[in-house]
């Protein structure tokens, strides 16, 4: 076994180390999610933590790590007779992103079932991690079926396995630690909430600190054992401090005053549910124990909030986690011990003071917190010049009316929820949550002879194939005589992720502020849907004389949203150029990833100007996509009393469907693209 990098040798990353150490002191905190760019010692720190966690006492021979003091009465290896426990190091179990369901929760021991005719259960990673650490590197890339199993185990503290006639339940309480790079996509909210704490890490910009990181890493690579020996003293001291903090933890007092501060903070940041309050209380208690104190202070509460709330607060889509520290300090002061004496809330209604302060605090704080009572104080005033919607969009006075000069980017409207957009047919792409596909994981739909190595055995079909030949094969015992030709591979159907390529019209005809704001809001809503369904996304824009790839296909939906917000408008409408540029992007992506099917989303009013025969050229470009069977939808941005229906014509050329911006908000969007017309495939 290789020598792990010492925890105390890690340079900087104070928040990361603190979050891990607090979980070592109090596993009830609930684990930690480490977010940060690649190469920032995330995995190194997590693996180094295992050497610091105190040993656990287990029942000898129990595969499920039962505590000899209070063994699990439902343990599959039980019942356990009274015996002295055996101490061993707490395990750190790594869950690979591509692990199978059987590897995670366990499965029937097929070899014994077929050869001996007995039901035997083979434990999985959840059993190995019981009373230890379950570590998931790149947790945001974990397949959904594994996320569901993790959620169940984390919620119930147990793993339930029901398959092939085997029903098993065993304890599964573990410290969940995950690392992720936000550039590769975010976590599902349900799993995100299961992490007690979250920390953000980034590479230091201090030259001396970076030099020290390199020096230590090179020394470790040259002689891991010698390097670890040089840090043995610091490791031992840290291990003793963790043990002392654990012993002190039951005596730490969490007073009513700090409890009020915790509750007020969670309420102020509008977190969902009560888990945040509980995690904050446990974290603050662990902080006090780590500092060697028997009473929780306001500073502990503040630090606990910075660790426990950033990933739980309500925020707008694509906003990075984080807290407004000024608002946090204000909330803690108002809910502190002096709450009844300082009278801060009473002078605020003063006409010259409190109203301005409240309004400034709410606007400057941001944080994605919707206005509450303050909304009654700041309604739009008729004398304000901040409401561009007063002029009809089609009038000459409407802002952004010019179709020639470039207009400054406008903010997007509020995003809204859309229903699933999917590609017709049955694909075989990367696992995701959008279109139907044949996958390695999902619902079993049948069986077939294996093509190559057997990966998913269909037990019933295998037994059925072998049963008629038992007499001819001379079976005499309980075991089933099975040959290679009897084996059957399970066929499964799940969901795949697609490539959603947005082609956005940024020409002058789209430049009216109201319209472009609505367009950006619609595209942002579809981007949010793509993020939730594990898609790759790309962004092509066209205006003036040409089209450009604003964002090559990527799994980072945040990057697409950022490019969209800064998108300027103006100039002519080279619709054909946009469609041809999209065709080039899809052609390259088909070579890179032929199994990932594309969905083309064209956002335009359908106008085509610039160059010779722009309308005819746009039609030919649309038919090119149609001939290659690309599923498509056109979001019609045309407005006004007189509509030319150009977007509908474009949709027919593409072999897709057109929908207006208003219809995009309606429930009918599900039917709109759920079965994107496949006329292009048949044409």
PDB file of N, CA and C in Angstrom, residues 89-185:
ATOM      1  N   UNK A  89      -8.325   0.514  11.716  1.00  0.00           N
ATOM      2  CA  UNK A  89      -8.433   1.867  11.195  1.00  0.00           C
ATOM      3  C   UNK A  89      -9.767   2.052  10.492  1.00  0.00           C
ATOM      4  N   UNK A  90     -10.332   3.250  10.628  1.00  0.00           N
ATOM      5  CA  UNK A  90     -11.563   3.560   9.898  1.00  0.00           C
ATOM      6  C   UNK A  90     -11.261   3.554   8.399  1.00  0.00           C
ATOM      7  N   UNK A  91     -12.133   2.925   7.635  1.00  0.00           N
ATOM      8  CA  UNK A  91     -11.880   2.776   6.209  1.00  0.00           C
ATOM      9  C   UNK A  91     -12.247   4.035   5.435  1.00  0.00           C
ATOM     10  N   UNK A  92     -11.486   4.294   4.404  1.00  0.00           N
ATOM     11  CA  UNK A  92     -11.862   5.288   3.403  1.00  0.00           C
ATOM     12  C   UNK A  92     -12.152   4.529   2.121  1.00  0.00           C
ATOM     13  N   UNK A  93     -13.399   4.491   1.745  1.00  0.00           N
ATOM     14  CA  UNK A  93     -13.840   3.719   0.586  1.00  0.00           C
ATOM     15  C   UNK A  93     -14.110   4.686  -0.556  1.00  0.00           C
ATOM     16  N   UNK A  94     -13.495   4.465  -1.684  1.00  0.00           N
ATOM     17  CA  UNK A  94     -13.681   5.332  -2.842  1.00  0.00           C
ATOM     18  C   UNK A  94     -14.737   4.736  -3.771  1.00  0.00           C
ATOM     19  N   UNK A  95     -15.696   5.572  -4.129  1.00  0.00           N
ATOM     20  CA  UNK A  95     -16.744   5.170  -5.061  1.00  0.00           C
ATOM     21  C   UNK A  95     -16.394   5.702  -6.442  1.00  0.00           C
ATOM     22  N   UNK A  96     -16.025   4.832  -7.381  1.00  0.00           N
ATOM     23  CA  UNK A  96     -15.720   5.315  -8.733  1.00  0.00           C
ATOM     24  C   UNK A  96     -16.966   5.864  -9.416  1.00  0.00           C
ATOM     25  N   UNK A  97     -16.787   6.884 -10.236  1.00  0.00           N
ATOM     26  CA  UNK A  97     -17.910   7.495 -10.933  1.00  0.00           C
ATOM     27  C   UNK A  97     -18.628   6.477 -11.812  1.00  0.00           C
ATOM     28  N   UNK A  98     -17.877   5.557 -12.406  1.00  0.00           N
ATOM     29  CA  UNK A  98     -18.482   4.578 -13.311  1.00  0.00           C
ATOM     30  C   UNK A  98     -18.854   3.273 -12.661  1.00  0.00           C
ATOM     31  N   UNK A  99     -18.980   3.235 -11.329  1.00  0.00           N
ATOM     32  CA  UNK A  99     -19.312   1.987 -10.639  1.00  0.00           C
ATOM     33  C   UNK A  99     -20.707   1.510 -11.015  1.00  0.00           C
ATOM     34  N   UNK A 100     -20.904   0.215 -10.905  1.00  0.00           N
ATOM     35  CA  UNK A 100     -22.227  -0.354 -11.168  1.00  0.00           C
ATOM     36  C   UNK A 100     -23.073  -0.305  -9.903  1.00  0.00           C
ATOM     37  N   UNK A 101     -24.360  -0.492 -10.080  1.00  0.00           N
ATOM     38  CA  UNK A 101     -25.278  -0.519  -8.938  1.00  0.00           C
ATOM     39  C   UNK A 101     -24.939  -1.674  -8.007  1.00  0.00           C
ATOM     40  N   UNK A 102     -24.608  -2.845  -8.583  1.00  0.00           N
ATOM     41  CA  UNK A 102     -24.260  -4.001  -7.762  1.00  0.00           C
ATOM     42  C   UNK A 102     -23.010  -3.744  -6.935  1.00  0.00           C
ATOM     43  N   UNK A 103     -22.055  -3.020  -7.513  1.00  0.00           N
ATOM     44  CA  UNK A 103     -20.822  -2.753  -6.771  1.00  0.00           C
ATOM     45  C   UNK A 103     -21.089  -1.828  -5.594  1.00  0.00           C
ATOM     46  N   UNK A 104     -22.045  -0.941  -5.716  1.00  0.00           N
ATOM     47  CA  UNK A 104     -22.339   0.007  -4.642  1.00  0.00           C
ATOM     48  C   UNK A 104     -23.110  -0.638  -3.502  1.00  0.00           C
ATOM     49  N   UNK A 105     -24.206  -1.294  -3.805  1.00  0.00           N
ATOM     50  CA  UNK A 105     -25.080  -1.816  -2.744  1.00  0.00           C
ATOM     51  C   UNK A 105     -24.893  -3.293  -2.469  1.00  0.00           C
ATOM     52  N   UNK A 106     -24.178  -4.005  -3.345  1.00  0.00           N
ATOM     53  CA  UNK A 106     -24.041  -5.440  -3.172  1.00  0.00           C
ATOM     54  C   UNK A 106     -25.031  -6.195  -4.041  1.00  0.00           C
ATOM     55  N   UNK A 107     -24.826  -7.499  -4.141  1.00  0.00           N
ATOM     56  CA  UNK A 107     -25.675  -8.298  -5.029  1.00  0.00           C
ATOM     57  C   UNK A 107     -25.610  -9.755  -4.629  1.00  0.00           C
ATOM     58  N   UNK A 108     -26.432 -10.519  -5.278  1.00  0.00           N
ATOM     59  CA  UNK A 108     -26.423 -11.967  -5.100  1.00  0.00           C
ATOM     60  C   UNK A 108     -25.098 -12.527  -5.589  1.00  0.00           C
ATOM     61  N   UNK A 109     -24.511 -13.441  -4.817  1.00  0.00           N
ATOM     62  CA  UNK A 109     -23.290 -14.123  -5.236  1.00  0.00           C
ATOM     63  C   UNK A 109     -23.678 -15.151  -6.299  1.00  0.00           C
ATOM     64  N   UNK A 110     -23.531 -14.754  -7.578  1.00  0.00           N
ATOM     65  CA  UNK A 110     -23.993 -15.590  -8.681  1.00  0.00           C
ATOM     66  C   UNK A 110     -23.271 -16.921  -8.709  1.00  0.00           C
ATOM     67  N   UNK A 111     -21.970 -16.913  -8.428  1.00  0.00           N
ATOM     68  CA  UNK A 111     -21.196 -18.154  -8.504  1.00  0.00           C
ATOM     69  C   UNK A 111     -21.732 -19.200  -7.539  1.00  0.00           C
ATOM     70  N   UNK A 112     -22.004 -18.811  -6.293  1.00  0.00           N
ATOM     71  CA  UNK A 112     -22.524 -19.770  -5.321  1.00  0.00           C
ATOM     72  C   UNK A 112     -23.967 -20.143  -5.628  1.00  0.00           C
ATOM     73  N   UNK A 113     -24.734 -19.190  -6.132  1.00  0.00           N
ATOM     74  CA  UNK A 113     -26.129 -19.486  -6.454  1.00  0.00           C
ATOM     75  C   UNK A 113     -26.230 -20.555  -7.535  1.00  0.00           C
ATOM     76  N   UNK A 114     -25.360 -20.470  -8.542  1.00  0.00           N
ATOM     77  CA  UNK A 114     -25.436 -21.420  -9.651  1.00  0.00           C
ATOM     78  C   UNK A 114     -24.722 -22.735  -9.344  1.00  0.00           C
ATOM     79  N   UNK A 115     -23.598 -22.648  -8.617  1.00  0.00           N
ATOM     80  CA  UNK A 115     -22.821 -23.862  -8.382  1.00  0.00           C
ATOM     81  C   UNK A 115     -23.282 -24.651  -7.169  1.00  0.00           C
ATOM     82  N   UNK A 116     -23.798 -23.937  -6.112  1.00  0.00           N
ATOM     83  CA  UNK A 116     -24.198 -24.604  -4.884  1.00  0.00           C
ATOM     84  C   UNK A 116     -25.696 -24.569  -4.638  1.00  0.00           C
ATOM     85  N   UNK A 117     -26.401 -23.735  -5.412  1.00  0.00           N
ATOM     86  CA  UNK A 117     -27.843 -23.653  -5.241  1.00  0.00           C
ATOM     87  C   UNK A 117     -28.267 -22.952  -3.975  1.00  0.00           C
ATOM     88  N   UNK A 118     -27.429 -22.038  -3.419  1.00  0.00           N
ATOM     89  CA  UNK A 118     -27.764 -21.322  -2.194  1.00  0.00           C
ATOM     90  C   UNK A 118     -27.808 -19.829  -2.490  1.00  0.00           C
ATOM     91  N   UNK A 119     -28.569 -19.107  -1.667  1.00  0.00           N
ATOM     92  CA  UNK A 119     -28.635 -17.654  -1.781  1.00  0.00           C
ATOM     93  C   UNK A 119     -27.567 -17.046  -0.876  1.00  0.00           C
ATOM     94  N   UNK A 120     -26.658 -16.325  -1.460  1.00  0.00           N
ATOM     95  CA  UNK A 120     -25.596 -15.684  -0.697  1.00  0.00           C
ATOM     96  C   UNK A 120     -25.461 -14.243  -1.156  1.00  0.00           C
ATOM     97  N   UNK A 121     -25.248 -13.354  -0.185  1.00  0.00           N
ATOM     98  CA  UNK A 121     -25.155 -11.936  -0.504  1.00  0.00           C
ATOM     99  C   UNK A 121     -23.704 -11.483  -0.467  1.00  0.00           C
ATOM    100  N   UNK A 122     -23.286 -10.788  -1.500  1.00  0.00           N
ATOM    101  CA  UNK A 122     -21.943 -10.227  -1.576  1.00  0.00           C
ATOM    102  C   UNK A 122     -22.042  -8.732  -1.273  1.00  0.00           C
ATOM    103  N   UNK A 123     -21.483  -8.246  -0.137  1.00  0.00           N
ATOM    104  CA  UNK A 123     -21.623  -6.833   0.229  1.00  0.00           C
ATOM    105  C   UNK A 123     -20.974  -5.910  -0.798  1.00  0.00           C
ATOM    106  N   UNK A 124     -21.479  -4.667  -0.841  1.00  0.00           N
ATOM    107  CA  UNK A 124     -20.941  -3.667  -1.749  1.00  0.00           C
ATOM    108  C   UNK A 124     -20.170  -2.593  -1.008  1.00  0.00           C
ATOM    109  N   UNK A 125     -19.949  -1.489  -1.674  1.00  0.00           N
ATOM    110  CA  UNK A 125     -19.145  -0.413  -1.112  1.00  0.00           C
ATOM    111  C   UNK A 125     -19.821   0.263   0.078  1.00  0.00           C
ATOM    112  N   UNK A 126     -21.160   0.303   0.078  1.00  0.00           N
ATOM    113  CA  UNK A 126     -21.852   0.922   1.216  1.00  0.00           C
ATOM    114  C   UNK A 126     -21.601   0.150   2.501  1.00  0.00           C
ATOM    115  N   UNK A 127     -21.497  -1.181   2.402  1.00  0.00           N
ATOM    116  CA  UNK A 127     -21.176  -1.989   3.579  1.00  0.00           C
ATOM    117  C   UNK A 127     -19.735  -1.745   4.018  1.00  0.00           C
ATOM    118  N   UNK A 128     -18.824  -1.638   3.067  1.00  0.00           N
ATOM    119  CA  UNK A 128     -17.425  -1.383   3.408  1.00  0.00           C
ATOM    120  C   UNK A 128     -17.250  -0.026   4.083  1.00  0.00           C
ATOM    121  N   UNK A 129     -18.067   0.958   3.686  1.00  0.00           N
ATOM    122  CA  UNK A 129     -17.910   2.317   4.201  1.00  0.00           C
ATOM    123  C   UNK A 129     -18.601   2.534   5.538  1.00  0.00           C
ATOM    124  N   UNK A 130     -19.384   1.582   6.023  1.00  0.00           N
ATOM    125  CA  UNK A 130     -20.098   1.765   7.285  1.00  0.00           C
ATOM    126  C   UNK A 130     -19.121   2.078   8.412  1.00  0.00           C
ATOM    127  N   UNK A 131     -19.377   3.178   9.119  1.00  0.00           N
ATOM    128  CA  UNK A 131     -18.554   3.668  10.220  1.00  0.00           C
ATOM    129  C   UNK A 131     -17.198   4.186   9.737  1.00  0.00           C
ATOM    130  N   UNK A 132     -17.145   4.536   8.448  1.00  0.00           N
ATOM    131  CA  UNK A 132     -15.924   5.094   7.885  1.00  0.00           C
ATOM    132  C   UNK A 132     -16.241   6.255   6.972  1.00  0.00           C
ATOM    133  N   UNK A 133     -15.427   6.426   5.946  1.00  0.00           N
ATOM    134  CA  UNK A 133     -15.557   7.534   5.007  1.00  0.00           C
ATOM    135  C   UNK A 133     -15.879   6.984   3.630  1.00  0.00           C
ATOM    136  N   UNK A 134     -16.914   7.536   2.998  1.00  0.00           N
ATOM    137  CA  UNK A 134     -17.221   7.214   1.611  1.00  0.00           C
ATOM    138  C   UNK A 134     -16.811   8.426   0.778  1.00  0.00           C
ATOM    139  N   UNK A 135     -15.830   8.227  -0.061  1.00  0.00           N
ATOM    140  CA  UNK A 135     -15.255   9.328  -0.838  1.00  0.00           C
ATOM    141  C   UNK A 135     -15.621   9.172  -2.307  1.00  0.00           C
ATOM    142  N   UNK A 136     -16.183  10.250  -2.879  1.00  0.00           N
ATOM    143  CA  UNK A 136     -16.564  10.255  -4.289  1.00  0.00           C
ATOM    144  C   UNK A 136     -15.827  11.391  -4.976  1.00  0.00           C
ATOM    145  N   UNK A 137     -14.837  11.046  -5.791  1.00  0.00           N
ATOM    146  CA  UNK A 137     -14.139  12.051  -6.578  1.00  0.00           C
ATOM    147  C   UNK A 137     -14.976  12.370  -7.810  1.00  0.00           C
ATOM    148  N   UNK A 138     -15.037  13.653  -8.177  1.00  0.00           N
ATOM    149  CA  UNK A 138     -15.889  14.108  -9.287  1.00  0.00           C
ATOM    150  C   UNK A 138     -17.343  13.681  -9.047  1.00  0.00           C
ATOM    151  N   UNK A 139     -17.844  13.989  -7.869  1.00  0.00           N
ATOM    152  CA  UNK A 139     -19.178  13.529  -7.479  1.00  0.00           C
ATOM    153  C   UNK A 139     -20.269  14.090  -8.378  1.00  0.00           C
ATOM    154  N   UNK A 140     -20.019  15.240  -9.015  1.00  0.00           N
ATOM    155  CA  UNK A 140     -21.027  15.822  -9.901  1.00  0.00           C
ATOM    156  C   UNK A 140     -21.179  15.038 -11.188  1.00  0.00           C
ATOM    157  N   UNK A 141     -20.273  14.115 -11.470  1.00  0.00           N
ATOM    158  CA  UNK A 141     -20.376  13.278 -12.667  1.00  0.00           C
ATOM    159  C   UNK A 141     -20.967  11.912 -12.362  1.00  0.00           C
ATOM    160  N   UNK A 142     -21.362  11.683 -11.127  1.00  0.00           N
ATOM    161  CA  UNK A 142     -21.917  10.393 -10.727  1.00  0.00           C
ATOM    162  C   UNK A 142     -23.250  10.152 -11.425  1.00  0.00           C
ATOM    163  N   UNK A 143     -23.448   8.930 -11.911  1.00  0.00           N
ATOM    164  CA  UNK A 143     -24.686   8.601 -12.613  1.00  0.00           C
ATOM    165  C   UNK A 143     -25.886   8.708 -11.673  1.00  0.00           C
ATOM    166  N   UNK A 144     -27.019   9.056 -12.245  1.00  0.00           N
ATOM    167  CA  UNK A 144     -28.212   9.318 -11.439  1.00  0.00           C
ATOM    168  C   UNK A 144     -28.663   8.104 -10.641  1.00  0.00           C
ATOM    169  N   UNK A 145     -28.523   6.904 -11.221  1.00  0.00           N
ATOM    170  CA  UNK A 145     -28.995   5.731 -10.486  1.00  0.00           C
ATOM    171  C   UNK A 145     -28.156   5.496  -9.230  1.00  0.00           C
ATOM    172  N   UNK A 146     -26.876   5.884  -9.248  1.00  0.00           N
ATOM    173  CA  UNK A 146     -26.046   5.778  -8.053  1.00  0.00           C
ATOM    174  C   UNK A 146     -26.365   6.895  -7.069  1.00  0.00           C
ATOM    175  N   UNK A 147     -26.680   8.072  -7.587  1.00  0.00           N
ATOM    176  CA  UNK A 147     -27.084   9.184  -6.719  1.00  0.00           C
ATOM    177  C   UNK A 147     -28.342   8.814  -5.935  1.00  0.00           C
ATOM    178  N   UNK A 148     -29.292   8.186  -6.595  1.00  0.00           N
ATOM    179  CA  UNK A 148     -30.526   7.786  -5.916  1.00  0.00           C
ATOM    180  C   UNK A 148     -30.232   6.822  -4.763  1.00  0.00           C
ATOM    181  N   UNK A 149     -29.327   5.871  -4.996  1.00  0.00           N
ATOM    182  CA  UNK A 149     -28.986   4.910  -3.949  1.00  0.00           C
ATOM    183  C   UNK A 149     -28.254   5.589  -2.796  1.00  0.00           C
ATOM    184  N   UNK A 150     -27.370   6.522  -3.109  1.00  0.00           N
ATOM    185  CA  UNK A 150     -26.683   7.267  -2.053  1.00  0.00           C
ATOM    186  C   UNK A 150     -27.660   8.073  -1.210  1.00  0.00           C
ATOM    187  N   UNK A 151     -28.635   8.705  -1.875  1.00  0.00           N
ATOM    188  CA  UNK A 151     -29.628   9.493  -1.151  1.00  0.00           C
ATOM    189  C   UNK A 151     -30.414   8.619  -0.186  1.00  0.00           C
ATOM    190  N   UNK A 152     -30.817   7.444  -0.640  1.00  0.00           N
ATOM    191  CA  UNK A 152     -31.571   6.530   0.228  1.00  0.00           C
ATOM    192  C   UNK A 152     -30.743   6.128   1.442  1.00  0.00           C
ATOM    193  N   UNK A 153     -29.494   5.746   1.204  1.00  0.00           N
ATOM    194  CA  UNK A 153     -28.647   5.300   2.307  1.00  0.00           C
ATOM    195  C   UNK A 153     -28.355   6.437   3.277  1.00  0.00           C
ATOM    196  N   UNK A 154     -28.082   7.643   2.750  1.00  0.00           N
ATOM    197  CA  UNK A 154     -27.788   8.780   3.613  1.00  0.00           C
ATOM    198  C   UNK A 154     -28.993   9.172   4.448  1.00  0.00           C
ATOM    199  N   UNK A 155     -30.196   9.038   3.878  1.00  0.00           N
ATOM    200  CA  UNK A 155     -31.411   9.431   4.598  1.00  0.00           C
ATOM    201  C   UNK A 155     -31.772   8.437   5.690  1.00  0.00           C
ATOM    202  N   UNK A 156     -31.593   7.148   5.422  1.00  0.00           N
ATOM    203  CA  UNK A 156     -32.053   6.109   6.350  1.00  0.00           C
ATOM    204  C   UNK A 156     -30.936   5.511   7.194  1.00  0.00           C
ATOM    205  N   UNK A 157     -29.682   5.761   6.842  1.00  0.00           N
ATOM    206  CA  UNK A 157     -28.586   5.144   7.572  1.00  0.00           C
ATOM    207  C   UNK A 157     -28.502   3.660   7.355  1.00  0.00           C
ATOM    208  N   UNK A 158     -29.103   3.187   6.293  1.00  0.00           N
ATOM    209  CA  UNK A 158     -29.107   1.753   5.998  1.00  0.00           C
ATOM    210  C   UNK A 158     -29.232   1.557   4.498  1.00  0.00           C
ATOM    211  N   UNK A 159     -28.804   0.404   4.043  1.00  0.00           N
ATOM    212  CA  UNK A 159     -28.915   0.040   2.629  1.00  0.00           C
ATOM    213  C   UNK A 159     -29.851  -1.147   2.503  1.00  0.00           C
ATOM    214  N   UNK A 160     -30.790  -1.020   1.579  1.00  0.00           N
ATOM    215  CA  UNK A 160     -31.753  -2.090   1.321  1.00  0.00           C
ATOM    216  C   UNK A 160     -31.515  -2.640  -0.075  1.00  0.00           C
ATOM    217  N   UNK A 161     -31.393  -3.956  -0.173  1.00  0.00           N
ATOM    218  CA  UNK A 161     -31.141  -4.610  -1.452  1.00  0.00           C
ATOM    219  C   UNK A 161     -32.248  -5.620  -1.699  1.00  0.00           C
ATOM    220  N   UNK A 162     -32.940  -5.438  -2.809  1.00  0.00           N
ATOM    221  CA  UNK A 162     -34.016  -6.352  -3.205  1.00  0.00           C
ATOM    222  C   UNK A 162     -33.774  -6.751  -4.654  1.00  0.00           C
ATOM    223  N   UNK A 163     -33.268  -7.968  -4.873  1.00  0.00           N
ATOM    224  CA  UNK A 163     -33.041  -8.413  -6.243  1.00  0.00           C
ATOM    225  C   UNK A 163     -32.768  -9.911  -6.270  1.00  0.00           C
ATOM    226  N   UNK A 164     -33.111 -10.521  -7.405  1.00  0.00           N
ATOM    227  CA  UNK A 164     -32.924 -11.949  -7.649  1.00  0.00           C
ATOM    228  C   UNK A 164     -33.348 -12.809  -6.457  1.00  0.00           C
ATOM    229  N   UNK A 165     -34.455 -12.449  -5.840  1.00  0.00           N
ATOM    230  CA  UNK A 165     -34.960 -13.237  -4.737  1.00  0.00           C
ATOM    231  C   UNK A 165     -34.243 -13.001  -3.425  1.00  0.00           C
ATOM    232  N   UNK A 166     -33.330 -12.053  -3.371  1.00  0.00           N
ATOM    233  CA  UNK A 166     -32.578 -11.769  -2.153  1.00  0.00           C
ATOM    234  C   UNK A 166     -33.078 -10.464  -1.552  1.00  0.00           C
ATOM    235  N   UNK A 167     -33.372 -10.475  -0.263  1.00  0.00           N
ATOM    236  CA  UNK A 167     -33.801  -9.282   0.446  1.00  0.00           C
ATOM    237  C   UNK A 167     -32.853  -9.078   1.626  1.00  0.00           C
ATOM    238  N   UNK A 168     -32.055  -8.019   1.571  1.00  0.00           N
ATOM    239  CA  UNK A 168     -31.030  -7.772   2.582  1.00  0.00           C
ATOM    240  C   UNK A 168     -31.110  -6.323   3.030  1.00  0.00           C
ATOM    241  N   UNK A 169     -30.952  -6.120   4.346  1.00  0.00           N
ATOM    242  CA  UNK A 169     -30.846  -4.781   4.901  1.00  0.00           C
ATOM    243  C   UNK A 169     -29.653  -4.757   5.847  1.00  0.00           C
ATOM    244  N   UNK A 170     -28.798  -3.754   5.712  1.00  0.00           N
ATOM    245  CA  UNK A 170     -27.666  -3.623   6.623  1.00  0.00           C
ATOM    246  C   UNK A 170     -27.412  -2.151   6.897  1.00  0.00           C
ATOM    247  N   UNK A 171     -26.794  -1.854   8.029  1.00  0.00           N
ATOM    248  CA  UNK A 171     -26.495  -0.478   8.404  1.00  0.00           C
ATOM    249  C   UNK A 171     -25.475   0.121   7.434  1.00  0.00           C
ATOM    250  N   UNK A 172     -25.663   1.395   7.129  1.00  0.00           N
ATOM    251  CA  UNK A 172     -24.739   2.102   6.227  1.00  0.00           C
ATOM    252  C   UNK A 172     -24.677   3.562   6.645  1.00  0.00           C
ATOM    253  N   UNK A 173     -23.953   3.820   7.730  1.00  0.00           N
ATOM    254  CA  UNK A 173     -23.752   5.186   8.203  1.00  0.00           C
ATOM    255  C   UNK A 173     -22.292   5.550   7.951  1.00  0.00           C
ATOM    256  N   UNK A 174     -22.097   6.568   7.166  1.00  0.00           N
ATOM    257  CA  UNK A 174     -20.748   6.897   6.732  1.00  0.00           C
ATOM    258  C   UNK A 174     -20.600   8.405   6.615  1.00  0.00           C
ATOM    259  N   UNK A 175     -19.362   8.833   6.599  1.00  0.00           N
ATOM    260  CA  UNK A 175     -19.032  10.232   6.375  1.00  0.00           C
ATOM    261  C   UNK A 175     -18.886  10.422   4.870  1.00  0.00           C
ATOM    262  N   UNK A 176     -19.787  11.209   4.269  1.00  0.00           N
ATOM    263  CA  UNK A 176     -19.791  11.401   2.822  1.00  0.00           C
ATOM    264  C   UNK A 176     -18.910  12.599   2.465  1.00  0.00           C
ATOM    265  N   UNK A 177     -17.875  12.336   1.690  1.00  0.00           N
ATOM    266  CA  UNK A 177     -16.959  13.381   1.249  1.00  0.00           C
ATOM    267  C   UNK A 177     -16.905  13.339  -0.272  1.00  0.00           C
ATOM    268  N   UNK A 178     -17.143  14.477  -0.886  1.00  0.00           N
ATOM    269  CA  UNK A 178     -17.114  14.547  -2.343  1.00  0.00           C
ATOM    270  C   UNK A 178     -16.256  15.698  -2.815  1.00  0.00           C
ATOM    271  N   UNK A 179     -15.642  15.531  -3.965  1.00  0.00           N
ATOM    272  CA  UNK A 179     -14.903  16.616  -4.601  1.00  0.00           C
ATOM    273  C   UNK A 179     -15.455  16.813  -5.995  1.00  0.00           C
ATOM    274  N   UNK A 180     -15.383  18.046  -6.491  1.00  0.00           N
ATOM    275  CA  UNK A 180     -15.926  18.333  -7.812  1.00  0.00           C
ATOM    276  C   UNK A 180     -15.283  19.588  -8.378  1.00  0.00           C
ATOM    277  N   UNK A 181     -15.285  19.654  -9.699  1.00  0.00           N
ATOM    278  CA  UNK A 181     -14.877  20.851 -10.424  1.00  0.00           C
ATOM    279  C   UNK A 181     -16.139  21.477 -10.997  1.00  0.00           C
ATOM    280  N   UNK A 182     -16.562  22.651 -10.524  1.00  0.00           N
ATOM    281  CA  UNK A 182     -17.830  23.242 -10.973  1.00  0.00           C
ATOM    282  C   UNK A 182     -17.891  23.474 -12.480  1.00  0.00           C
ATOM    283  N   UNK A 183     -16.743  23.539 -13.149  1.00  0.00           N
ATOM    284  CA  UNK A 183     -16.762  23.754 -14.587  1.00  0.00           C
ATOM    285  C   UNK A 183     -17.399  22.588 -15.323  1.00  0.00           C
ATOM    286  N   UNK A 184     -17.456  21.426 -14.689  1.00  0.00           N
ATOM    287  CA  UNK A 184     -17.993  20.234 -15.328  1.00  0.00           C
ATOM    288  C   UNK A 184     -19.458  19.996 -14.988  1.00  0.00           C
ATOM    289  N   UNK A 185     -20.103  20.958 -14.353  1.00  0.00           N
ATOM    290  CA  UNK A 185     -21.513  20.827 -14.021  1.00  0.00           C
ATOM    291  C   UNK A 185     -21.743  20.772 -12.520  1.00  0.00           C
TER     292      UNK A 185
END
